PDB file of C-alpha atoms in Angstrom:
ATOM      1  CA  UNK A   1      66.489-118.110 -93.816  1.00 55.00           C
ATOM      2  CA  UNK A   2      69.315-116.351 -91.837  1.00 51.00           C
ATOM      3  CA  UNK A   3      68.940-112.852 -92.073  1.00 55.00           C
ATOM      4  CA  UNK A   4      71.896-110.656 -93.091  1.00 60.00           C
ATOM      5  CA  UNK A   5      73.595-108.135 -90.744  1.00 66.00           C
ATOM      6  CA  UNK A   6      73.927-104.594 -91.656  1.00 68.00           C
ATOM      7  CA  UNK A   7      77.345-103.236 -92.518  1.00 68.00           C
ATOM      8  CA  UNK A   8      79.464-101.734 -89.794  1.00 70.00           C
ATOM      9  CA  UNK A   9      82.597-100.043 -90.201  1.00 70.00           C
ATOM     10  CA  UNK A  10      86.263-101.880 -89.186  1.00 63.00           C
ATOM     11  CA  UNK A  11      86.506-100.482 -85.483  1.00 56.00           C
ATOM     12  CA  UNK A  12      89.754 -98.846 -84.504  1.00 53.00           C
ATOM     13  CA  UNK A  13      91.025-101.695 -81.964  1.00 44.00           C
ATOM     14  CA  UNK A  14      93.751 -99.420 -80.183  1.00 40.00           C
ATOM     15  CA  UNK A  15      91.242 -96.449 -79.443  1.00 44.00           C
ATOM     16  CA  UNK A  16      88.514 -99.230 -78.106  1.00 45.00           C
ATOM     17  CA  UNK A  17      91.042-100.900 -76.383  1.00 45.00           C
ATOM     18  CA  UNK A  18      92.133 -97.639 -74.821  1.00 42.00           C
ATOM     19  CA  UNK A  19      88.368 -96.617 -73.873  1.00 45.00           C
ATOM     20  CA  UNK A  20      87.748 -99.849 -72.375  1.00 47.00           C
ATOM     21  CA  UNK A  21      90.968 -99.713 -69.929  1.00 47.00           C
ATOM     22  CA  UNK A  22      90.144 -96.086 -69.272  1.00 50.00           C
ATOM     23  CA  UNK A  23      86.738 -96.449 -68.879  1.00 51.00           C
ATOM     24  CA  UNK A  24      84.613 -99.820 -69.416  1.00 45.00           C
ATOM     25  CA  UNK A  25      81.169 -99.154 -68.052  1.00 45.00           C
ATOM     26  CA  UNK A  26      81.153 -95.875 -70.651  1.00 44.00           C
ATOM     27  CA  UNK A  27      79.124 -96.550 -73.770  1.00 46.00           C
ATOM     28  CA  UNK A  28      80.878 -96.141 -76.891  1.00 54.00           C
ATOM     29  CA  UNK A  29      78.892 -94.269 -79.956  1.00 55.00           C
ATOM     30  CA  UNK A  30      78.473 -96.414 -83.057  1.00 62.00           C
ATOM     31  CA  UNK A  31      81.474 -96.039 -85.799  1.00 83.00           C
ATOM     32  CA  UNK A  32      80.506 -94.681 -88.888  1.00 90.00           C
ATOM     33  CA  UNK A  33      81.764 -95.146 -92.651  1.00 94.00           C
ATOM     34  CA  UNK A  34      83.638 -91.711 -93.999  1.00 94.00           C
ATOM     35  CA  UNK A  35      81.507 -89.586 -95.800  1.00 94.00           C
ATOM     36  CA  UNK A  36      82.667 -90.914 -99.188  1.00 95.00           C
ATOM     37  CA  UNK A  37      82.040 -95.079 -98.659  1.00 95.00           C
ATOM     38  CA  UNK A  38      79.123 -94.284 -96.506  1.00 96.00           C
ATOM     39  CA  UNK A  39      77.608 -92.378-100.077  1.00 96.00           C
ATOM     40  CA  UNK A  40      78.980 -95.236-101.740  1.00 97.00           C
ATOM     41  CA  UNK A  41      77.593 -98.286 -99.516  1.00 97.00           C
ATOM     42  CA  UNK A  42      74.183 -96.285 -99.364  1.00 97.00           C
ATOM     43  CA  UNK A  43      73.984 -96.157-103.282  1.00 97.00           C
ATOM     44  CA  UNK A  44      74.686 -99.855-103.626  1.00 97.00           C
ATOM     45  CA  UNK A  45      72.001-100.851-101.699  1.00 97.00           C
ATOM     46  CA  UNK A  46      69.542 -98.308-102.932  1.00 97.00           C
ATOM     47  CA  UNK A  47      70.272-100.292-106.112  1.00 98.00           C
ATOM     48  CA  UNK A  48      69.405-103.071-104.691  1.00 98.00           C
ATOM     49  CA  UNK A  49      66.401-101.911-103.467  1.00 98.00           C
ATOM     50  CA  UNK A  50      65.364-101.056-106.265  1.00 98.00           C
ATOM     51  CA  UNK A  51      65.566-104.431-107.874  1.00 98.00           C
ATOM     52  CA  UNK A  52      63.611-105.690-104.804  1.00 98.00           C
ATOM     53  CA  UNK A  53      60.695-103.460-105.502  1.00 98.00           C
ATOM     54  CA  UNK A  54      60.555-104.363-108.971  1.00 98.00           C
ATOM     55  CA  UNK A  55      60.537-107.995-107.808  1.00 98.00           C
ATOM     56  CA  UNK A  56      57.491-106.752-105.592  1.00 98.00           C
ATOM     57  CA  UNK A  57      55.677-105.084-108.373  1.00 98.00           C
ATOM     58  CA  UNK A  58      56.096-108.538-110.305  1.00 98.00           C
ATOM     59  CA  UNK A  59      54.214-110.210-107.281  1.00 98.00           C
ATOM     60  CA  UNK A  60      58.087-112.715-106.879  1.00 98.00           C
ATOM     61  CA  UNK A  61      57.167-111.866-103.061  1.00 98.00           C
ATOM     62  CA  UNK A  62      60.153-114.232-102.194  1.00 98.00           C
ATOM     63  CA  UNK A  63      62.845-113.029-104.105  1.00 98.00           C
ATOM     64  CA  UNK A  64      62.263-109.743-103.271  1.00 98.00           C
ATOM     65  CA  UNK A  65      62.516-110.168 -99.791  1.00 98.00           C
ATOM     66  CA  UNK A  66      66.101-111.718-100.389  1.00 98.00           C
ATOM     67  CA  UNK A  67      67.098-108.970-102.526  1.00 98.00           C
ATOM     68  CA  UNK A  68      65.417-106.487 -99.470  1.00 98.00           C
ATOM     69  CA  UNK A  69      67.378-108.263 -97.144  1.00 98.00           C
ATOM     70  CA  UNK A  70      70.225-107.985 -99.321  1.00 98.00           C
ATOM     71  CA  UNK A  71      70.262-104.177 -99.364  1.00 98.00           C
ATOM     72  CA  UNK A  72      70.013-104.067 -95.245  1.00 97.00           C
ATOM     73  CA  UNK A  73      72.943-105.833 -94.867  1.00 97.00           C
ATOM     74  CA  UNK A  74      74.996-103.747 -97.241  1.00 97.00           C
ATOM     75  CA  UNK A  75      73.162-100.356 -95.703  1.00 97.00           C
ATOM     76  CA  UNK A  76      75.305 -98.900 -92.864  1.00 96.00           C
ATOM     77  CA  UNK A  77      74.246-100.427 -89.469  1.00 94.00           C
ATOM     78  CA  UNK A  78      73.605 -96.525 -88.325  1.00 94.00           C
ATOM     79  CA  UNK A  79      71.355 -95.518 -90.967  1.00 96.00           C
ATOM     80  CA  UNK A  80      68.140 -96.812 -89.192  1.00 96.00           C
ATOM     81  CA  UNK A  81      65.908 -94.610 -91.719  1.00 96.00           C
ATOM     82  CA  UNK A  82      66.841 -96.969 -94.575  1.00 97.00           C
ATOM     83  CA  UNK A  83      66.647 -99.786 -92.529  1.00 97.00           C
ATOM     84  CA  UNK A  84      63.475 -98.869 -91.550  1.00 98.00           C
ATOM     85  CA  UNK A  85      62.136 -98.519 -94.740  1.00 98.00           C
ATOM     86  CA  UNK A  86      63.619-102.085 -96.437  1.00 98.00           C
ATOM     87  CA  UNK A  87      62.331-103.973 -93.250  1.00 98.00           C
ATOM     88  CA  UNK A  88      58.665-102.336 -93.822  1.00 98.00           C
ATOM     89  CA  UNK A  89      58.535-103.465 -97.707  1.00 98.00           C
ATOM     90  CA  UNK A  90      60.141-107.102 -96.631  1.00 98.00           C
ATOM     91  CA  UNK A  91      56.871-106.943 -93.968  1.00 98.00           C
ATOM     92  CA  UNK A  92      54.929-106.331 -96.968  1.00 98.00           C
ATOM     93  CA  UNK A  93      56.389-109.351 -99.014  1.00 98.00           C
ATOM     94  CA  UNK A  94      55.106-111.590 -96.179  1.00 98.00           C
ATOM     95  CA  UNK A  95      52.326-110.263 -96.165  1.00 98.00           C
ATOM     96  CA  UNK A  96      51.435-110.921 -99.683  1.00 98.00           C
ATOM     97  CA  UNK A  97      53.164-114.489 -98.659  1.00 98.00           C
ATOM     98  CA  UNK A  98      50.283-114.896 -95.972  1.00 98.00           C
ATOM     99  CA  UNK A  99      54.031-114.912 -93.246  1.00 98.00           C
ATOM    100  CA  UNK A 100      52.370-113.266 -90.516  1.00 98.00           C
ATOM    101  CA  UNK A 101      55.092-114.016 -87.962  1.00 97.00           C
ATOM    102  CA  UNK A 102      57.899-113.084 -90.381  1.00 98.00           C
ATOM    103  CA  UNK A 103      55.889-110.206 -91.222  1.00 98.00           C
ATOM    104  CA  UNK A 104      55.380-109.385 -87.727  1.00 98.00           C
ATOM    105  CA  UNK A 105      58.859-109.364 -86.938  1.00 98.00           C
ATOM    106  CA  UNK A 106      59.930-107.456 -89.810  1.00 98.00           C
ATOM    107  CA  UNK A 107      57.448-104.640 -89.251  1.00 98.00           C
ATOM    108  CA  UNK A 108      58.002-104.613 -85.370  1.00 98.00           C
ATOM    109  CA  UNK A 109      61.652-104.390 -86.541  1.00 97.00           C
ATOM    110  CA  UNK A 110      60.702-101.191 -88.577  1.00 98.00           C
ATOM    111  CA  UNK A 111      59.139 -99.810 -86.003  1.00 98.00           C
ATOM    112  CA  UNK A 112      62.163-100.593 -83.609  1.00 97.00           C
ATOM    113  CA  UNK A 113      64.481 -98.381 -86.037  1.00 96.00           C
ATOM    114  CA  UNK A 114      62.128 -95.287 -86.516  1.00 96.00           C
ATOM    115  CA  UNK A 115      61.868 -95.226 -82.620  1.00 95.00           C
ATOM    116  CA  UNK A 116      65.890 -95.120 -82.430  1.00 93.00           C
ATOM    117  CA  UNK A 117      66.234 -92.552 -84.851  1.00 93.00           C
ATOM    118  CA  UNK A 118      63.473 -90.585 -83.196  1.00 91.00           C
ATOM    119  CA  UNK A 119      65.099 -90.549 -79.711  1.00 90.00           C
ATOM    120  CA  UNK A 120      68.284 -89.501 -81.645  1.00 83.00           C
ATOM    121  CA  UNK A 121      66.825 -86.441 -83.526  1.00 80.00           C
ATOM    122  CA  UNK A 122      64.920 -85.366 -80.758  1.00 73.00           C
ATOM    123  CA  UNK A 123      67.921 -84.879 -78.655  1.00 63.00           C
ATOM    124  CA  UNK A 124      69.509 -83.524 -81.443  1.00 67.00           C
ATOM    125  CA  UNK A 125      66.783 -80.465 -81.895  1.00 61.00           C
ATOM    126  CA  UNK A 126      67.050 -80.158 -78.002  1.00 64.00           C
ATOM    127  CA  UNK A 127      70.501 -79.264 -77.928  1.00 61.00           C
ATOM    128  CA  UNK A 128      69.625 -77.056 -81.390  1.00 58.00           C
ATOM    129  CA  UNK A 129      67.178 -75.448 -79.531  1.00 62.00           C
ATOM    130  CA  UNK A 130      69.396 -75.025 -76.109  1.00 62.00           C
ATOM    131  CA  UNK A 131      71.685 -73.081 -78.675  1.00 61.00           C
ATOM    132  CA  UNK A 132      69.897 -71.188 -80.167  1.00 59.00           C
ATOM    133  CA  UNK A 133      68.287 -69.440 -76.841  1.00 61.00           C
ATOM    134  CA  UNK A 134      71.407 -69.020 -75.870  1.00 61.00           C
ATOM    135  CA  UNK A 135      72.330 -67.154 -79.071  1.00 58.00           C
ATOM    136  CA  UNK A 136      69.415 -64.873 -78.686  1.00 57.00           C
ATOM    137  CA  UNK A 137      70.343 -63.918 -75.239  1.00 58.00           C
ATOM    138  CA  UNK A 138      73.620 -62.991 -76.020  1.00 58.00           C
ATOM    139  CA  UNK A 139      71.925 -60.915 -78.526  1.00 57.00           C
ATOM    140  CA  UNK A 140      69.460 -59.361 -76.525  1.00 56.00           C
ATOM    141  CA  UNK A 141      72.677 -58.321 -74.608  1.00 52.00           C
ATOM    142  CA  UNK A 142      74.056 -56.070 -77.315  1.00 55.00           C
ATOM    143  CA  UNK A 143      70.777 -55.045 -78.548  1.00 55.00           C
ATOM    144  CA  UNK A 144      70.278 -51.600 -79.925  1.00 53.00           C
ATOM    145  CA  UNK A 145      68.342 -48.677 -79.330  1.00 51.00           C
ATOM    146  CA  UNK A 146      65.386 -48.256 -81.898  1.00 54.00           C
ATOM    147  CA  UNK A 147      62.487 -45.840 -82.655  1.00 55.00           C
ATOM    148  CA  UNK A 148      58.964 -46.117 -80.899  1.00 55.00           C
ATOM    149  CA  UNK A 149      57.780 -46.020 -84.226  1.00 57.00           C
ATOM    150  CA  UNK A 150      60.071 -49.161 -85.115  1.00 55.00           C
ATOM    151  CA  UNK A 151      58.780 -50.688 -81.605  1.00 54.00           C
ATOM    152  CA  UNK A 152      55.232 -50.601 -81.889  1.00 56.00           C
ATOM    153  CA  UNK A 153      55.416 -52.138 -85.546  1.00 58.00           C
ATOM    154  CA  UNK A 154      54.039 -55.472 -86.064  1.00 57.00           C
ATOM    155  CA  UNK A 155      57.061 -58.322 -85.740  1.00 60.00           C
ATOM    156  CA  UNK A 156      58.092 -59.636 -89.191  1.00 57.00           C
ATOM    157  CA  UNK A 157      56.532 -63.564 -89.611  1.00 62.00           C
ATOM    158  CA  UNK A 158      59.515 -66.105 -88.709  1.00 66.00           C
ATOM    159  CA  UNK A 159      60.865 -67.550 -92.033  1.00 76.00           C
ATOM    160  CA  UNK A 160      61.578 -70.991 -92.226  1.00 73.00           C
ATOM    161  CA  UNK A 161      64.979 -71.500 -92.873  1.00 79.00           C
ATOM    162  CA  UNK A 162      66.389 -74.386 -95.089  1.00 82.00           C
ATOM    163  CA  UNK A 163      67.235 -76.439 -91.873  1.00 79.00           C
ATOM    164  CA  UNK A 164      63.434 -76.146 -90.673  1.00 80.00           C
ATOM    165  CA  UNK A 165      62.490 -77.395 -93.550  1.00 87.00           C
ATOM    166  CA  UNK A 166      64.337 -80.226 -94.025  1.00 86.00           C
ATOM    167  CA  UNK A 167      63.306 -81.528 -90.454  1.00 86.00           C
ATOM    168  CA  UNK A 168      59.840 -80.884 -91.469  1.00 89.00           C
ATOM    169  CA  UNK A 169      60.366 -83.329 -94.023  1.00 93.00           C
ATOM    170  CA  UNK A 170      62.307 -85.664 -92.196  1.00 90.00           C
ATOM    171  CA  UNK A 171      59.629 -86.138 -89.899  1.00 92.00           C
ATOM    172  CA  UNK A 172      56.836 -86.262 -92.172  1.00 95.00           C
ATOM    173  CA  UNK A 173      59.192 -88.907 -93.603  1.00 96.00           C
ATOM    174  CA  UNK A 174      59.468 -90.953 -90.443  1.00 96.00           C
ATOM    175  CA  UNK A 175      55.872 -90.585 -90.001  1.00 96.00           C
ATOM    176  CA  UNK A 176      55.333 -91.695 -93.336  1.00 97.00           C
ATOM    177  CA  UNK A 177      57.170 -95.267 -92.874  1.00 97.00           C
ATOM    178  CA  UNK A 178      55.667 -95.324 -89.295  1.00 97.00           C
ATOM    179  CA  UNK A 179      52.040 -95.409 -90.351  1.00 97.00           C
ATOM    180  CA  UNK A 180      53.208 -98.002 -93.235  1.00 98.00           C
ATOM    181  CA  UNK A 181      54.586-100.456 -90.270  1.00 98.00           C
ATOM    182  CA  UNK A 182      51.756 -99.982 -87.673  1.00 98.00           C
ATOM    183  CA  UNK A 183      49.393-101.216 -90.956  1.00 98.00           C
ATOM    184  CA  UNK A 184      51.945-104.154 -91.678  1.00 98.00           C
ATOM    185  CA  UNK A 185      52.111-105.477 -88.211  1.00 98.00           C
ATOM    186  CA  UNK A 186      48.487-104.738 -86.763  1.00 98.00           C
ATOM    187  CA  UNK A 187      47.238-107.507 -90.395  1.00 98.00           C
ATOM    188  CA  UNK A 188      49.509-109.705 -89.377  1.00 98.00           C
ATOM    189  CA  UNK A 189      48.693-109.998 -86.146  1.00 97.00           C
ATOM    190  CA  UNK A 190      45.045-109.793 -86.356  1.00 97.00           C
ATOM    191  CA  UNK A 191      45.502-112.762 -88.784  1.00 97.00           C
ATOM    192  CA  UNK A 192      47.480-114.806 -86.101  1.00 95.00           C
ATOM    193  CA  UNK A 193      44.275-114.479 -83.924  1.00 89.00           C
ATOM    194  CA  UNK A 194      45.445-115.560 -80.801  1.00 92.00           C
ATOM    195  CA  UNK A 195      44.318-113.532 -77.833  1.00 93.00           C
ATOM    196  CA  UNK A 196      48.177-111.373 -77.319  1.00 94.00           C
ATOM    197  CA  UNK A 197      48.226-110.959 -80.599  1.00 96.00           C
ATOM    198  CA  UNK A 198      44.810-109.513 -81.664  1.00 96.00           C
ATOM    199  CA  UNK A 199      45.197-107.392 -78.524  1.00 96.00           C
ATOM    200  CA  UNK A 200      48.429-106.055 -79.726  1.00 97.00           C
ATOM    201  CA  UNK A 201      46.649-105.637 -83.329  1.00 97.00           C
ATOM    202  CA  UNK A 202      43.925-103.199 -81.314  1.00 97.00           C
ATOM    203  CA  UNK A 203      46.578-101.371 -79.767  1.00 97.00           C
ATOM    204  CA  UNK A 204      48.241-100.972 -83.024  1.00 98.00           C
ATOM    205  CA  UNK A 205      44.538 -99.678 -84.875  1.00 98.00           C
ATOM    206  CA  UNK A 206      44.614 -97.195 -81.574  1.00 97.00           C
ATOM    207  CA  UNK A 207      47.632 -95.440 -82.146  1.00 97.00           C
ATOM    208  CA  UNK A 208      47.264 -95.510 -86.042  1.00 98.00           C
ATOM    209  CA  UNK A 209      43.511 -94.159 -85.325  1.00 97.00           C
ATOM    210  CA  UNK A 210      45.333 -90.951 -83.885  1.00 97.00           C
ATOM    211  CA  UNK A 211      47.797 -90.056 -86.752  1.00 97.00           C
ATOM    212  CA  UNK A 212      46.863 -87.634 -88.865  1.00 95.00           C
ATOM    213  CA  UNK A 213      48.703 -88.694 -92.231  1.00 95.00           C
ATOM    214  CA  UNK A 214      46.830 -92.089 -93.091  1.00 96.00           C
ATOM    215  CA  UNK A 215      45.288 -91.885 -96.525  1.00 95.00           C
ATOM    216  CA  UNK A 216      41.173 -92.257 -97.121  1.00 96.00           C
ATOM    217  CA  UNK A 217      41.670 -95.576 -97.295  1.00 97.00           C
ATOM    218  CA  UNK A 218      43.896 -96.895 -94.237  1.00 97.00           C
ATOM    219  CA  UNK A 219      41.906 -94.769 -92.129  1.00 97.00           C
ATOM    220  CA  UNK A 220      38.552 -96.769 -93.026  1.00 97.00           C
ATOM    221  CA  UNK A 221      40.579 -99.728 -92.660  1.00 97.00           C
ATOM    222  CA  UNK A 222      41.433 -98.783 -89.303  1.00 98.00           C
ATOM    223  CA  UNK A 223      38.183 -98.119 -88.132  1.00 97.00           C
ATOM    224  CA  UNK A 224      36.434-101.285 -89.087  1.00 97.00           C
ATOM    225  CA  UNK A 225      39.238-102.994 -87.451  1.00 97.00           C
ATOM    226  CA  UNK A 226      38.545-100.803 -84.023  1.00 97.00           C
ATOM    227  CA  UNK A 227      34.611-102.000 -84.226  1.00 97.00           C
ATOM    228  CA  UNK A 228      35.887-105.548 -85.322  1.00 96.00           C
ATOM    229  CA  UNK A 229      38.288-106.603 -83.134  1.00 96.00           C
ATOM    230  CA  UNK A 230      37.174-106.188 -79.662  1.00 96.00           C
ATOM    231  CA  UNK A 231      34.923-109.085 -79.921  1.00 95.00           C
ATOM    232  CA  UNK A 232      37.356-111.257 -81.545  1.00 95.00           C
ATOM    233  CA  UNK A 233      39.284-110.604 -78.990  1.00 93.00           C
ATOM    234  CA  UNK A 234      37.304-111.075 -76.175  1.00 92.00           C
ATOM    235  CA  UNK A 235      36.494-114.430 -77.668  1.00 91.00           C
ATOM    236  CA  UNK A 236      40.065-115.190 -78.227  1.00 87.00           C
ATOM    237  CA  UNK A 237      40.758-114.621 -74.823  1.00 85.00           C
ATOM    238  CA  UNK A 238      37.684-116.884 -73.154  1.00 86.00           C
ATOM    239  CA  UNK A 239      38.817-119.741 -75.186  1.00 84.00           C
ATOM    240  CA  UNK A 240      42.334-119.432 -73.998  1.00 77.00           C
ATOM    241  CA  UNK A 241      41.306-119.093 -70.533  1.00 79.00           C
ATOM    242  CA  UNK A 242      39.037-122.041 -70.821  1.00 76.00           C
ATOM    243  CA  UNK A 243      41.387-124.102 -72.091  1.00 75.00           C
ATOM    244  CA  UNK A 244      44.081-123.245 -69.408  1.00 77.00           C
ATOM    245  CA  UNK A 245      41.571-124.030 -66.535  1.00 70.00           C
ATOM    246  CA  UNK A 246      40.912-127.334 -68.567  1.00 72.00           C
ATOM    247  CA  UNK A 247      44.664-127.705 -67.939  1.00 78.00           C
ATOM    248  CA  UNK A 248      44.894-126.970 -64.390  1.00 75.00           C
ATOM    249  CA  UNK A 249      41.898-128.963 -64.057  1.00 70.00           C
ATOM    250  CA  UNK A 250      43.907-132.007 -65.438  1.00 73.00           C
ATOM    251  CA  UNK A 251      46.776-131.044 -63.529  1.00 79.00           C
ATOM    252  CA  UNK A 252      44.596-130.933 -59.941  1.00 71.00           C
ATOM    253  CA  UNK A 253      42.924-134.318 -60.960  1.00 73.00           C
ATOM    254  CA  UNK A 254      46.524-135.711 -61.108  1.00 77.00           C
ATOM    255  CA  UNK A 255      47.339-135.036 -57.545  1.00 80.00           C
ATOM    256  CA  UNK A 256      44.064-135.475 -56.342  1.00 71.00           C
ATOM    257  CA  UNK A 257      43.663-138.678 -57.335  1.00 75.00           C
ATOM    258  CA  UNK A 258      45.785-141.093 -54.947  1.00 80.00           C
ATOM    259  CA  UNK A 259      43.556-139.267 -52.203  1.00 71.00           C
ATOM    260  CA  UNK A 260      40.358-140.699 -53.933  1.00 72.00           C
ATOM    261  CA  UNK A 261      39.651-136.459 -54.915  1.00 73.00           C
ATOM    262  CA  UNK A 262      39.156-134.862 -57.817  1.00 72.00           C
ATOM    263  CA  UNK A 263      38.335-131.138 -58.611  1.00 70.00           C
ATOM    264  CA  UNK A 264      35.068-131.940 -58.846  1.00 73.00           C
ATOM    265  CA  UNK A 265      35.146-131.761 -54.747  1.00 72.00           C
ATOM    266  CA  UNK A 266      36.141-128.325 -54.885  1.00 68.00           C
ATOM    267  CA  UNK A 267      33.489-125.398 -55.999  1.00 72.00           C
ATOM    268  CA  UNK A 268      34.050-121.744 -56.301  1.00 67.00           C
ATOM    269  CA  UNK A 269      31.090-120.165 -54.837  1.00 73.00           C
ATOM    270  CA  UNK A 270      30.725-116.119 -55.957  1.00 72.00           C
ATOM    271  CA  UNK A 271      29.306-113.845 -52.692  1.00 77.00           C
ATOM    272  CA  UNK A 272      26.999-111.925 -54.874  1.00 80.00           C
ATOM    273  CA  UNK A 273      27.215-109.016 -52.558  1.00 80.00           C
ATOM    274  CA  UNK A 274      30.964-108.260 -52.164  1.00 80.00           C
ATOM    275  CA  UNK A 275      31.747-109.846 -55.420  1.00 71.00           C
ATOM    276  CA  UNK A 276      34.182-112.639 -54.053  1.00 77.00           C
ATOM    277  CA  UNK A 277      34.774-116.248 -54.416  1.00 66.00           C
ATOM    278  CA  UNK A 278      34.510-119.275 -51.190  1.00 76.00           C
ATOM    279  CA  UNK A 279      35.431-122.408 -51.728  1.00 69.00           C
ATOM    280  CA  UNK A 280      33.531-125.300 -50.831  1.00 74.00           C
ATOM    281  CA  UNK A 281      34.415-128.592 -50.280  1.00 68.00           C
ATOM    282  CA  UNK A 282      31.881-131.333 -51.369  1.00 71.00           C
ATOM    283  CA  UNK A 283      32.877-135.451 -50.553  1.00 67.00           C
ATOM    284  CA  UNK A 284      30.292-136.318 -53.180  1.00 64.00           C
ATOM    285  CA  UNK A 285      31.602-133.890 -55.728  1.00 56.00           C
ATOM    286  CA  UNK A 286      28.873-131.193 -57.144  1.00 53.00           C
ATOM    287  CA  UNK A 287      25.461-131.222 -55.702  1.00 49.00           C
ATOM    288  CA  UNK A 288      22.679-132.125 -58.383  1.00 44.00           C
TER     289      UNK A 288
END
């Protein structure tokens, strides 16, 4: 299935043209829609998304993933909150579909998007911040004379204004659809069970194991997996190494072979004191 692109607004050719001449190694920020068709594009595929979550809830896994995908690619390119969020439920479609690459991808895509828009908003409260101290020293630069009475009183508690709260939310937001992925992707790959992948399911369980916002539920889910995994992983990973010594091994034999050699004539001995391997060469092969 090709996957849709996200919509991205017509870019002004003359002004890029311009920047590119004047310029060319200088990164150009993303275009966005006008207010108005960016309200209007962002309705059309909440609608949309809608309909895909109703296709969820009626367990048609498939065609709610194309009508998922369909609301990404009408969802402005820049908005990677809402992206985020429609490529966590099309994680969960796979899921259910027993896709653990696709779902894999999907939630690592997620993931991808929340950590852009992080980056972004955590400049953006930097330069807030930077602002705001420099508000409060031009303040403290005109401040007035007051009482001793008025000086010894206790400071009023800081109110949090509207904007506070709204990044309060925000974040509890991202966090939200964060811990959602992290649960998506670490299944998927524990059910891949190769050795990179239940190791990157473990490291998943970790940093999910440290949140603070996972319900009862994904939090016992988590910690099972933590006591689980480590020796399905360590088994996971012997069997792969054995099996690409098995190929060397073939490999070796190959060359050796015109000489009348084989591996066999070569042993790894382990010095049990200093911990490190001789090798020893036998022209029988292995002593009995």
């Amino acid at each position: 299935m090709t996957e849709p692109q996200t919509r991205k607004p017509e870019p002004n050719q003359a002004k890029t043209d311009a920047t590119d001449q004047d310029n060319p190694e200088e990164s150009i920020a993303p275009e966005k829609f006008p207010p108005e068709e960016e309200a209007s594009l962002l309705g059309e595929s909440n609608d949309k998304k809608s309909e895909a979550n109703a296709l969820f809830s009626s367990a048609k896994y498939e065609n709610a993933i194309t009508k998922y995908e369909e609301a990404a690619s009408i969802c402005p390119h820049y908005l990677d909150y809402e992206l985020a969020v429609l490529k966590s439920n099309i994680a969960a479609c796979h899921l259910k579909l027993e896709q653990w690459k696709e779902a894999v991808k999907a939630a690592t895509d997620s993931i991808d998007g929340l950590d852009r828009l992080e980056k972004s908003e955590t400049g953006r409260e930097q330069s807030e911040e930077e602002q705001k101290k420099k508000d409060a020293e031009e303040d403290d630069a005109e401040e007035e004379i007051v009482s001793s009475g008025a000086q010894k009183s206790a400071p009023a508690p800081k109110q949090e204004s509207a904007a506070d709260i709204t990044r309060r939310k925000r974040r509890e937001d991202i966090l939200r659809i964060r811990a959602k992925a992290l649960m998506r992707r670490a299944r998927a790959k524990s059910e891949l069970g190769g050795w990179s992948d239940l190791s990157g399911a473990e490291e998943d369980y970790k940093v999910l194991s440290a949140m603070t916002n996972l319900t009862p539920a994904d939090r016992k889910i988590v910690q099972t997996q933590l006591r689980t995994l480590p020796p399905r992983t360590k088994a996971a990973q012997e069997k792969e190494m054995s099996e690409m010594w098995g190929k060397l091994k073939d490999l070796g034999n190959g060359i050796l072979k015109p000489f009348g050699l084989s591996t066999e004539n070569f042993q790894m001995v382990k010095d049990e004191k200093t911990g490190g391997y001789s090798m020893n060469f036998s022209q029988n092969g292995p002593s009995q």
